Amino acid sequence: MGDPRKQHKKYRAPRHPWQKERLETELRILGRYGLRNKKEIWKFKTKIEDFRGIAKQLLALSAEEAAKKQRELMTKLDRLGLLPTTASLDDVLDLSLDDLLERRLQTIVVQKGLARTMDQARQFIVHRHIAIAGTRVTSPSHIVLRKEEDEITYAPSSPLVNPEHPIHVEQSQE
């Protein structure tokens, strides 16, 4: 069968390691989104940069060549829930890191009220209490597609499904 292809890094680290402003910004993002390390930030930042790079290439192409590729890009961004299909390339260039971090499973679990804090959401996901369309997902950094958003619930066999579970009793008393 041959050797598997070499795996490559999925992120680009900052060029300069000690920029105070960047370090402070990254620290705030770590706290706000419940990320474990800066490598997670760099991965998502790289994805945003890749989308922007594609948009810049499309702006340089002629109209006929760019139309098909632009539709593909907009369809992908719509599927990810980042932009509607009617968005323009300028909207792609305006995408920020926060837009992508808001699509993480961990963030959406907190927004839907399945967990009270980002840390609790991360724990529920890693401990297999959260499912998307009945399938358990154990990665807090999973990017939730637009069609999956309404299907996020507690896993059917999780003890958290029980309305008498202490976590639900505490929430109703508050």
mmCIF file of C-alpha atoms in Angstrom:
data_model
loop_
_atom_site.group_PDB
_atom_site.id
_atom_site.type_symbol
_atom_site.label_atom_id
_atom_site.label_comp_id
_atom_site.label_asym_id
_atom_site.label_seq_id
_atom_site.Cartn_x
_atom_site.Cartn_y
_atom_site.Cartn_z
ATOM 1 C CA MET A 1 0.000 0.000 0.000
ATOM 2 C CA GLY A 2 2.954 2.327 0.440
ATOM 3 C CA ASP A 3 3.925 4.654 3.192
ATOM 4 C CA PRO A 4 1.411 7.183 4.450
ATOM 5 C CA ARG A 5 2.015 10.735 3.402
ATOM 6 C CA LYS A 6 3.933 12.944 5.747
ATOM 7 C CA GLN A 7 1.708 14.911 8.072
ATOM 8 C CA HIS A 8 2.166 18.652 8.028
ATOM 9 C CA LYS A 9 1.493 21.273 10.665
ATOM 10 C CA LYS A 10 -2.009 22.683 10.449
ATOM 11 C CA TYR A 11 -0.972 26.075 11.764
ATOM 12 C CA ARG A 12 1.543 28.842 11.283
ATOM 13 C CA ALA A 13 3.140 30.137 14.475
ATOM 14 C CA PRO A 14 3.722 33.877 14.862
ATOM 15 C CA ARG A 15 6.914 35.149 13.274
ATOM 16 C CA HIS A 16 7.966 37.069 16.360
ATOM 17 C CA PRO A 17 7.591 35.245 19.687
ATOM 18 C CA TRP A 18 7.476 38.174 22.142
ATOM 19 C CA GLN A 19 5.054 40.843 20.953
ATOM 20 C CA LYS A 20 3.314 42.121 24.061
ATOM 21 C CA GLU A 21 0.092 43.215 22.344
ATOM 22 C CA ARG A 22 -0.323 39.888 20.525
ATOM 23 C CA LEU A 23 0.396 37.900 23.696
ATOM 24 C CA GLU A 24 -2.236 39.868 25.641
ATOM 25 C CA THR A 25 -4.798 39.442 22.860
ATOM 26 C CA GLU A 26 -4.151 35.701 22.663
ATOM 27 C CA LEU A 27 -4.493 35.394 26.435
ATOM 28 C CA ARG A 28 -7.898 37.133 26.338
ATOM 29 C CA ILE A 29 -9.045 34.827 23.526
ATOM 30 C CA LEU A 30 -7.860 31.760 25.477
ATOM 31 C CA GLY A 31 -10.000 32.808 28.430
ATOM 32 C CA ARG A 32 -13.079 33.877 26.480
ATOM 33 C CA TYR A 33 -13.348 30.724 24.360
ATOM 34 C CA GLY A 34 -11.963 28.167 26.833
ATOM 35 C CA LEU A 35 -9.045 27.120 24.660
ATOM 36 C CA ARG A 36 -6.295 25.018 26.208
ATOM 37 C CA ASN A 37 -3.253 26.433 24.429
ATOM 38 C CA LYS A 38 -2.201 29.007 21.871
ATOM 39 C CA LYS A 39 -1.695 26.366 19.216
ATOM 40 C CA GLU A 40 -5.502 26.112 19.007
ATOM 41 C CA ILE A 41 -5.674 29.859 18.298
ATOM 42 C CA TRP A 42 -3.001 29.568 15.633
ATOM 43 C CA LYS A 43 -4.866 26.728 13.888
ATOM 44 C CA PHE A 44 -8.043 28.782 13.577
ATOM 45 C CA LYS A 45 -6.115 31.915 12.617
ATOM 46 C CA THR A 46 -4.467 29.910 9.821
ATOM 47 C CA LYS A 47 -7.868 28.744 8.547
ATOM 48 C CA ILE A 48 -9.107 32.343 8.411
ATOM 49 C CA GLU A 49 -5.913 33.416 6.619
ATOM 50 C CA ASP A 50 -6.408 30.610 4.090
ATOM 51 C CA PHE A 51 -9.979 31.770 3.356
ATOM 52 C CA ARG A 52 -8.720 35.343 2.933
ATOM 53 C CA GLY A 53 -5.915 34.172 0.648
ATOM 54 C CA ILE A 54 -8.390 32.378 -1.608
ATOM 55 C CA ALA A 55 -10.560 35.512 -1.727
ATOM 56 C CA LYS A 56 -7.548 37.654 -2.685
ATOM 57 C CA GLN A 57 -6.660 35.221 -5.478
ATOM 58 C CA LEU A 58 -10.244 35.362 -6.751
ATOM 59 C CA LEU A 59 -10.162 39.162 -6.858
ATOM 60 C CA ALA A 60 -7.100 38.944 -9.107
ATOM 61 C CA LEU A 61 -8.716 36.500 -11.584
ATOM 62 C CA SER A 62 -10.986 37.436 -14.482
ATOM 63 C CA ALA A 63 -14.748 37.341 -13.939
ATOM 64 C CA GLU A 64 -15.390 34.035 -15.749
ATOM 65 C CA GLU A 65 -12.650 32.121 -13.943
ATOM 66 C CA ALA A 66 -13.503 33.567 -10.559
ATOM 67 C CA ALA A 67 -17.281 32.983 -10.684
ATOM 68 C CA LYS A 68 -17.174 29.204 -10.207
ATOM 69 C CA LYS A 69 -14.462 29.283 -7.551
ATOM 70 C CA GLN A 70 -16.255 32.094 -5.731
ATOM 71 C CA ARG A 71 -19.475 30.041 -5.619
ATOM 72 C CA GLU A 72 -17.524 27.094 -4.188
ATOM 73 C CA LEU A 73 -15.914 29.276 -1.518
ATOM 74 C CA MET A 74 -19.224 30.922 -0.565
ATOM 75 C CA THR A 75 -20.951 27.527 -0.398
ATOM 76 C CA LYS A 76 -18.245 26.238 1.930
ATOM 77 C CA LEU A 77 -18.430 29.314 4.174
ATOM 78 C CA ASP A 78 -22.232 29.046 4.214
ATOM 79 C CA ARG A 79 -22.027 25.378 5.196
ATOM 80 C CA LEU A 80 -19.664 26.308 8.029
ATOM 81 C CA GLY A 81 -22.082 29.034 9.121
ATOM 82 C CA LEU A 82 -19.549 31.828 8.709
ATOM 83 C CA LEU A 83 -21.235 33.771 5.891
ATOM 84 C CA PRO A 84 -24.433 33.507 3.829
ATOM 85 C CA THR A 85 -24.081 32.387 0.202
ATOM 86 C CA THR A 86 -25.074 35.882 -0.922
ATOM 87 C CA ALA A 87 -21.979 37.407 0.733
ATOM 88 C CA SER A 88 -19.286 39.106 -1.315
ATOM 89 C CA LEU A 89 -15.540 38.571 -1.388
ATOM 90 C CA ASP A 90 -15.157 41.701 0.744
ATOM 91 C CA ASP A 91 -17.136 39.915 3.470
ATOM 92 C CA VAL A 92 -14.663 37.023 3.276
ATOM 93 C CA LEU A 93 -11.796 39.476 3.711
ATOM 94 C CA ASP A 94 -13.588 40.892 6.786
ATOM 95 C CA LEU A 95 -13.789 37.493 8.530
ATOM 96 C CA SER A 96 -12.200 37.531 11.961
ATOM 97 C CA LEU A 97 -10.852 34.907 14.316
ATOM 98 C CA ASP A 98 -13.877 35.417 16.588
ATOM 99 C CA ASP A 99 -16.243 34.453 13.740
ATOM 100 C CA LEU A 100 -14.625 31.032 13.464
ATOM 101 C CA LEU A 101 -14.218 30.515 17.217
ATOM 102 C CA GLU A 102 -17.973 31.160 17.637
ATOM 103 C CA ARG A 103 -18.594 28.072 15.452
ATOM 104 C CA ARG A 104 -16.699 25.693 17.774
ATOM 105 C CA LEU A 105 -18.758 23.003 19.485
ATOM 106 C CA GLN A 106 -17.584 24.137 22.913
ATOM 107 C CA THR A 107 -18.881 27.679 22.327
ATOM 108 C CA ILE A 108 -22.218 26.554 20.910
ATOM 109 C CA VAL A 109 -22.822 24.155 23.833
ATOM 110 C CA VAL A 110 -22.557 27.134 26.200
ATOM 111 C CA GLN A 111 -24.749 29.333 23.964
ATOM 112 C CA LYS A 112 -27.465 26.659 23.856
ATOM 113 C CA GLY A 113 -27.431 26.388 27.653
ATOM 114 C CA LEU A 114 -26.256 22.776 27.796
ATOM 115 C CA ALA A 115 -23.342 23.930 29.980
ATOM 116 C CA ARG A 116 -22.872 26.954 32.197
ATOM 117 C CA THR A 117 -19.227 27.745 31.471
ATOM 118 C CA MET A 118 -16.693 27.123 28.726
ATOM 119 C CA ASP A 119 -14.721 24.804 30.991
ATOM 120 C CA GLN A 120 -17.837 22.796 31.821
ATOM 121 C CA ALA A 121 -18.718 22.575 28.128
ATOM 122 C CA ARG A 122 -15.231 21.282 27.340
ATOM 123 C CA GLN A 123 -15.540 18.674 30.084
ATOM 124 C CA PHE A 124 -18.980 17.516 28.869
ATOM 125 C CA ILE A 125 -17.665 17.137 25.321
ATOM 126 C CA VAL A 126 -14.465 15.300 26.280
ATOM 127 C CA HIS A 127 -16.404 13.016 28.652
ATOM 128 C CA ARG A 128 -18.774 12.085 25.808
ATOM 129 C CA HIS A 129 -21.932 13.725 27.173
ATOM 130 C CA ILE A 130 -22.591 15.810 24.027
ATOM 131 C CA ALA A 131 -23.866 14.426 20.726
ATOM 132 C CA ILE A 132 -24.588 15.899 17.311
ATOM 133 C CA ALA A 133 -27.517 14.135 15.624
ATOM 134 C CA GLY A 134 -27.110 11.210 18.025
ATOM 135 C CA THR A 135 -23.373 10.772 17.339
ATOM 136 C CA ARG A 136 -21.021 11.565 20.208
ATOM 137 C CA VAL A 137 -18.382 14.146 19.427
ATOM 138 C CA THR A 138 -15.337 14.316 21.692
ATOM 139 C CA SER A 139 -13.500 17.268 20.156
ATOM 140 C CA PRO A 140 -14.311 20.667 21.692
ATOM 141 C CA SER A 141 -12.764 22.344 18.632
ATOM 142 C CA HIS A 142 -15.164 20.630 16.219
ATOM 143 C CA ILE A 143 -16.505 23.253 13.807
ATOM 144 C CA VAL A 144 -20.279 22.918 13.868
ATOM 145 C CA LEU A 145 -21.901 23.089 10.460
ATOM 146 C CA ARG A 146 -25.011 25.222 10.020
ATOM 147 C CA LYS A 147 -27.210 22.137 9.500
ATOM 148 C CA GLU A 148 -25.819 20.458 12.652
ATOM 149 C CA GLU A 149 -26.465 23.412 14.934
ATOM 150 C CA ASP A 150 -30.028 22.417 15.887
ATOM 151 C CA GLU A 151 -29.046 18.778 16.443
ATOM 152 C CA ILE A 152 -26.675 19.380 19.379
ATOM 153 C CA THR A 153 -28.011 17.664 22.509
ATOM 154 C CA TYR A 154 -26.893 15.543 25.400
ATOM 155 C CA ALA A 155 -25.911 12.032 24.300
ATOM 156 C CA PRO A 156 -28.849 9.590 24.681
ATOM 157 C CA SER A 157 -27.013 7.363 27.183
ATOM 158 C CA SER A 158 -25.552 10.270 29.167
ATOM 159 C CA PRO A 159 -26.728 10.725 32.757
ATOM 160 C CA LEU A 160 -27.207 14.427 31.930
ATOM 161 C CA VAL A 161 -30.330 13.548 29.909
ATOM 162 C CA ASN A 162 -32.210 12.915 33.166
ATOM 163 C CA PRO A 163 -34.070 16.115 34.198
ATOM 164 C CA GLU A 164 -33.476 15.156 37.852
ATOM 165 C CA HIS A 165 -29.698 15.331 37.389
ATOM 166 C CA PRO A 166 -28.124 17.789 39.877
ATOM 167 C CA ILE A 167 -26.883 20.060 37.093
ATOM 168 C CA HIS A 168 -30.471 20.718 35.951
ATOM 169 C CA VAL A 169 -31.796 21.094 39.489
ATOM 170 C CA GLU A 170 -29.144 23.743 40.253
ATOM 171 C CA GLN A 171 -29.949 25.664 37.062
ATOM 172 C CA SER A 172 -33.681 25.771 37.812
ATOM 173 C CA GLN A 173 -33.055 27.090 41.350
ATOM 174 C CA GLU A 174 -30.937 30.023 40.129
#
